[in-house]
Amino acid sequence: GAVVSQHPSRVICKSGTSVKIECRSLDFQATTMFWYRQFPKKSLMLMATSNEGSKATYEQGVEKDKFLINHASLTLSTLTVTSAHPEDSSFYICSAVGEADGETQYFGPGTRLLVL
Amino acid sequence: GDSVTQMEGPVTLSEEAFLTINCTYTATGYPSLFWYVQYPGEGLQLLLKATKADDKGSNKGFEATYRKETTSFHLEKGSVQVSDSAVYFCALSGNTNAGKSTFGDGTTLTVKP
């Protein structure tokens, strides 16, 4: 149980285009989803907290107009990187917290984004 | 605010060696404590957790005990394998935003045959 998927696993795009990453909780309803960014050999950087049906809460320094987050249902959150630039290239990871536990984060496998 | 401090890596061990990765935390109240593992190119997986003082979390031969008096949650394994090579993250979930966790910087473990 507690499986979280992400799609796509890898994406290469041209500078200036937008990329959407999906995060799904497959076998539980996620009250909250989190989006992280991870640089090589670095820890996780929390970007935003997403609750179903409400606006995402962004961490300080994260541009909300650049990283659009939509949490349309209790099993799906999306992160759209708008007008992507090479410096947005990174490993993006989502996690989800279920109603039953309320504190354990279950992570997706991550999405590798490369902006050319 | 809450914080987690992990032993700096990288850690390199021979197969069957004993592993300890230190983790200490600062938090108000009574947080839950976690160890997550990240294998190369993948997301994080929950390894074990403990929700109150003196609880011991265990999984796949790994153990960690919630020590409130020393605010620690050290990860141990008696005999590591090459397949344990990964990055290990200590984390806590406090009393604030539901599910929001504070992570340590991660410790890279390499086990050589």
Short mmCIF file of C-alpha atoms in Angstrom, two decimals:
data_model
loop_
_atom_site.label_atom_id
_atom_site.label_comp_id
_atom_site.label_asym_id
_atom_site.label_seq_id
_atom_site.Cartn_x
_atom_site.Cartn_y
_atom_site.Cartn_z
CA GLY A 1 0.00 0.00 0.00
CA ALA A 2 0.81 3.74 0.02
CA VAL A 3 2.10 3.93 -3.52
CA VAL A 4 2.76 7.25 -5.20
CA SER A 5 3.48 7.54 -8.88
CA GLN A 6 4.96 10.36 -10.91
CA HIS A 7 4.77 10.96 -14.61
CA PRO A 8 6.86 11.42 -16.62
CA SER A 9 9.97 9.91 -15.08
CA ARG A 10 12.20 11.88 -17.43
CA VAL A 11 11.53 14.83 -19.69
CA ILE A 12 13.70 16.91 -21.98
CA CYS A 13 12.31 20.17 -23.24
CA LYS A 14 13.43 23.31 -25.01
CA SER A 15 13.98 26.54 -23.18
CA GLY A 16 10.80 28.62 -23.03
CA THR A 17 8.36 25.73 -23.09
CA SER A 18 6.21 24.51 -20.22
CA VAL A 19 6.34 21.09 -18.65
CA LYS A 20 3.69 19.40 -16.53
CA ILE A 21 4.54 16.74 -13.96
CA GLU A 22 1.81 14.58 -12.42
CA CYS A 23 1.83 13.07 -8.96
CA ARG A 24 -0.75 10.45 -8.09
CA SER A 25 -1.51 8.52 -4.92
CA LEU A 26 -2.55 5.14 -6.28
CA ASP A 27 -4.11 3.38 -3.33
CA PHE A 28 -4.95 6.07 -0.82
CA GLN A 29 -6.43 9.53 -0.65
CA ALA A 30 -3.86 12.22 -0.04
CA THR A 31 -4.94 15.07 2.16
CA THR A 32 -1.71 16.86 1.44
CA MET A 33 0.93 16.60 -1.27
CA PHE A 34 4.37 18.14 -1.26
CA TRP A 35 6.67 19.11 -4.10
CA TYR A 36 10.43 19.00 -3.67
CA ARG A 37 13.39 19.82 -5.79
CA GLN A 38 16.65 17.98 -5.37
CA PHE A 39 19.99 19.09 -6.77
CA PRO A 40 22.79 16.57 -7.34
CA LYS A 41 24.21 15.27 -4.08
CA LYS A 42 22.01 17.66 -2.13
CA SER A 43 19.12 17.32 0.22
CA LEU A 44 15.50 17.93 -0.60
CA MET A 45 14.30 21.47 -1.01
CA LEU A 46 10.62 21.84 -0.23
CA MET A 47 8.97 23.97 -2.91
CA ALA A 48 5.32 23.95 -1.90
CA THR A 49 2.58 22.28 0.06
CA SER A 50 -0.55 21.36 -1.82
CA ASN A 51 -3.97 20.66 -0.36
CA GLU A 52 -6.88 19.41 -2.39
CA GLY A 53 -9.20 22.16 -3.50
CA SER A 54 -7.12 25.04 -2.19
CA LYS A 55 -4.22 27.13 -3.31
CA ALA A 56 -0.76 25.77 -2.75
CA THR A 57 1.47 27.24 -0.08
CA TYR A 58 4.88 28.10 -1.50
CA GLU A 59 8.12 28.21 0.41
CA GLN A 60 10.07 31.41 0.56
CA GLY A 61 12.00 32.07 -2.63
CA VAL A 62 9.90 29.79 -4.83
CA GLU A 63 8.16 31.65 -7.65
CA LYS A 64 4.52 30.65 -7.64
CA ASP A 65 3.94 32.00 -11.15
CA LYS A 66 6.76 29.87 -12.48
CA PHE A 67 5.92 26.68 -10.62
CA LEU A 68 2.17 26.25 -10.91
CA ILE A 69 0.64 23.67 -8.64
CA ASN A 70 -2.84 22.26 -8.99
CA HIS A 71 -4.33 19.75 -6.58
CA ALA A 72 -7.52 18.85 -8.38
CA SER A 73 -8.46 15.75 -6.43
CA LEU A 74 -7.46 13.71 -3.42
CA THR A 75 -5.28 11.53 -5.62
CA LEU A 76 -3.72 13.95 -8.09
CA SER A 77 -1.47 16.98 -7.90
CA THR A 78 0.34 18.56 -10.83
CA LEU A 79 3.39 20.78 -11.02
CA THR A 80 3.81 22.86 -14.16
CA VAL A 81 7.14 24.48 -14.80
CA THR A 82 6.29 27.44 -16.99
CA SER A 83 8.70 29.00 -19.47
CA ALA A 84 11.37 26.58 -18.42
CA HIS A 85 15.03 27.60 -18.51
CA PRO A 86 18.19 25.52 -18.16
CA GLU A 87 18.51 26.50 -14.50
CA ASP A 88 15.19 24.73 -13.87
CA SER A 89 16.82 21.44 -14.77
CA SER A 90 16.61 19.28 -11.69
CA PHE A 91 15.09 16.23 -10.05
CA TYR A 92 11.54 16.96 -8.90
CA ILE A 93 9.97 14.69 -6.28
CA CYS A 94 6.46 14.68 -4.91
CA SER A 95 5.16 13.12 -1.74
CA ALA A 96 1.73 12.50 -0.32
CA VAL A 97 0.30 12.21 3.16
CA GLY A 98 -2.80 10.13 3.74
CA GLU A 99 -5.74 10.67 6.02
CA ALA A 100 -5.11 7.54 8.03
CA ASP A 101 -1.60 8.41 9.14
CA GLY A 102 -1.45 12.15 8.69
CA GLU A 103 2.31 12.47 9.08
CA THR A 104 4.20 9.83 7.07
CA GLN A 105 5.18 11.07 3.63
CA TYR A 106 5.08 8.59 0.76
CA PHE A 107 7.29 9.64 -2.08
CA GLY A 108 6.98 9.34 -5.81
CA PRO A 109 9.92 8.03 -7.84
CA GLY A 110 10.86 11.49 -9.05
CA THR A 111 10.98 13.27 -12.41
CA ARG A 112 14.25 14.22 -14.05
CA LEU A 113 13.81 17.47 -15.99
CA LEU A 114 16.41 18.64 -18.46
CA VAL A 115 15.88 21.99 -20.15
CA LEU A 116 18.01 22.59 -23.20
CA GLY B 1 12.14 26.20 14.31
CA ASP B 2 12.52 22.47 13.88
CA SER B 3 15.82 21.13 12.61
CA VAL B 4 17.53 17.82 11.91
CA THR B 5 21.28 17.29 11.93
CA GLN B 6 22.75 14.22 10.35
CA MET B 7 26.19 12.77 10.40
CA GLU B 8 28.12 14.07 7.45
CA GLY B 9 29.06 11.62 4.78
CA PRO B 10 30.03 9.99 2.70
CA VAL B 11 30.31 6.79 4.65
CA THR B 12 32.16 3.88 3.08
CA LEU B 13 32.02 0.43 4.65
CA SER B 14 32.95 -3.09 3.74
CA GLU B 15 30.22 -5.68 3.40
CA GLU B 16 29.08 -7.13 6.75
CA ALA B 17 30.40 -4.14 8.69
CA PHE B 18 28.35 -2.45 11.42
CA LEU B 19 26.62 0.77 10.42
CA THR B 20 25.70 3.78 12.50
CA ILE B 21 24.42 7.03 11.03
CA ASN B 22 23.86 9.66 13.68
CA CYS B 23 20.84 11.91 13.72
CA THR B 24 19.88 14.54 16.26
CA TYR B 25 16.96 16.88 16.18
CA THR B 26 15.54 20.06 17.62
CA ALA B 27 11.80 20.42 17.88
CA THR B 28 9.07 21.70 20.11
CA GLY B 29 6.59 19.22 21.43
CA TYR B 30 6.72 15.54 20.54
CA PRO B 31 7.57 14.97 16.91
CA SER B 32 7.51 11.68 15.05
CA LEU B 33 10.88 10.62 13.67
CA PHE B 34 11.66 8.93 10.36
CA TRP B 35 14.44 7.44 8.32
CA TYR B 36 14.03 7.49 4.56
CA VAL B 37 16.31 5.83 2.00
CA GLN B 38 16.95 6.98 -1.55
CA TYR B 39 18.51 4.60 -4.04
CA PRO B 40 20.29 6.08 -7.06
CA GLY B 41 17.93 7.73 -9.51
CA GLU B 42 14.84 7.08 -7.40
CA GLY B 43 12.56 8.88 -4.97
CA LEU B 44 12.66 8.38 -1.23
CA GLN B 45 11.27 5.34 0.51
CA LEU B 46 10.19 5.16 4.12
CA LEU B 47 12.64 2.89 5.92
CA LEU B 48 11.34 3.11 9.48
CA LYS B 49 9.64 5.44 11.92
CA ALA B 50 9.02 5.99 15.61
CA THR B 51 6.26 8.10 17.03
CA LYS B 52 7.10 8.46 20.71
CA ALA B 53 9.98 8.33 23.13
CA ASP B 54 11.70 4.96 23.54
CA ASP B 55 9.96 3.52 20.50
CA LYS B 56 12.21 1.47 18.25
CA GLY B 57 11.57 1.48 14.54
CA SER B 58 12.94 -1.42 12.54
CA ASN B 59 12.88 -2.68 8.97
CA LYS B 60 15.16 -4.75 6.72
CA GLY B 61 17.69 -5.17 9.52
CA PHE B 62 17.87 -1.44 10.23
CA GLU B 63 16.91 -0.08 13.63
CA ALA B 64 16.59 3.32 15.28
CA THR B 65 15.41 4.21 18.78
CA TYR B 66 13.68 7.48 19.63
CA ARG B 67 15.74 8.95 22.46
CA LYS B 68 14.07 12.01 23.89
CA GLU B 69 16.71 12.62 26.53
CA THR B 70 19.43 12.97 23.91
CA THR B 71 17.08 14.15 21.10
CA SER B 72 18.54 11.49 18.85
CA PHE B 73 17.37 8.86 16.38
CA HIS B 74 20.53 7.09 15.23
CA LEU B 75 20.24 4.53 12.44
CA GLU B 76 22.00 1.19 12.92
CA LYS B 77 22.46 -2.06 11.06
CA GLY B 78 24.51 -4.95 12.27
CA SER B 79 25.76 -6.19 8.92
CA VAL B 80 25.48 -4.07 5.80
CA GLN B 81 25.23 -5.38 2.26
CA VAL B 82 26.27 -3.88 -1.05
CA SER B 83 22.58 -3.37 -1.81
CA ASP B 84 22.31 -1.00 1.16
CA SER B 85 24.34 1.58 -0.75
CA ALA B 86 22.09 4.63 -0.90
CA VAL B 87 21.45 8.04 0.61
CA TYR B 88 19.76 8.00 4.02
CA PHE B 89 17.65 10.89 5.27
CA CYS B 90 16.58 11.49 8.85
CA ALA B 91 13.39 13.51 9.24
CA LEU B 92 10.89 14.68 11.79
CA SER B 93 7.24 15.55 11.54
CA GLY B 94 6.25 18.13 14.05
CA ASN B 95 3.06 19.59 15.29
CA THR B 96 2.59 22.18 12.55
CA ASN B 97 1.30 21.68 8.98
CA ALA B 98 -0.15 18.21 8.70
CA GLY B 99 2.53 15.97 7.28
CA LYS B 100 5.12 18.69 6.70
CA SER B 101 8.49 17.26 7.61
CA THR B 102 11.93 18.63 8.29
CA PHE B 103 14.72 16.65 6.63
CA GLY B 104 18.39 16.28 7.37
CA ASP B 105 20.90 16.80 4.59
CA GLY B 106 21.25 13.11 3.87
CA THR B 107 24.16 10.72 4.37
CA THR B 108 25.56 8.78 1.45
CA LEU B 109 26.48 5.20 2.27
CA THR B 110 28.64 3.11 -0.02
CA VAL B 111 29.16 -0.55 0.82
CA LYS B 112 32.03 -2.31 -0.93
CA PRO B 113 32.19 -6.05 -1.46
#
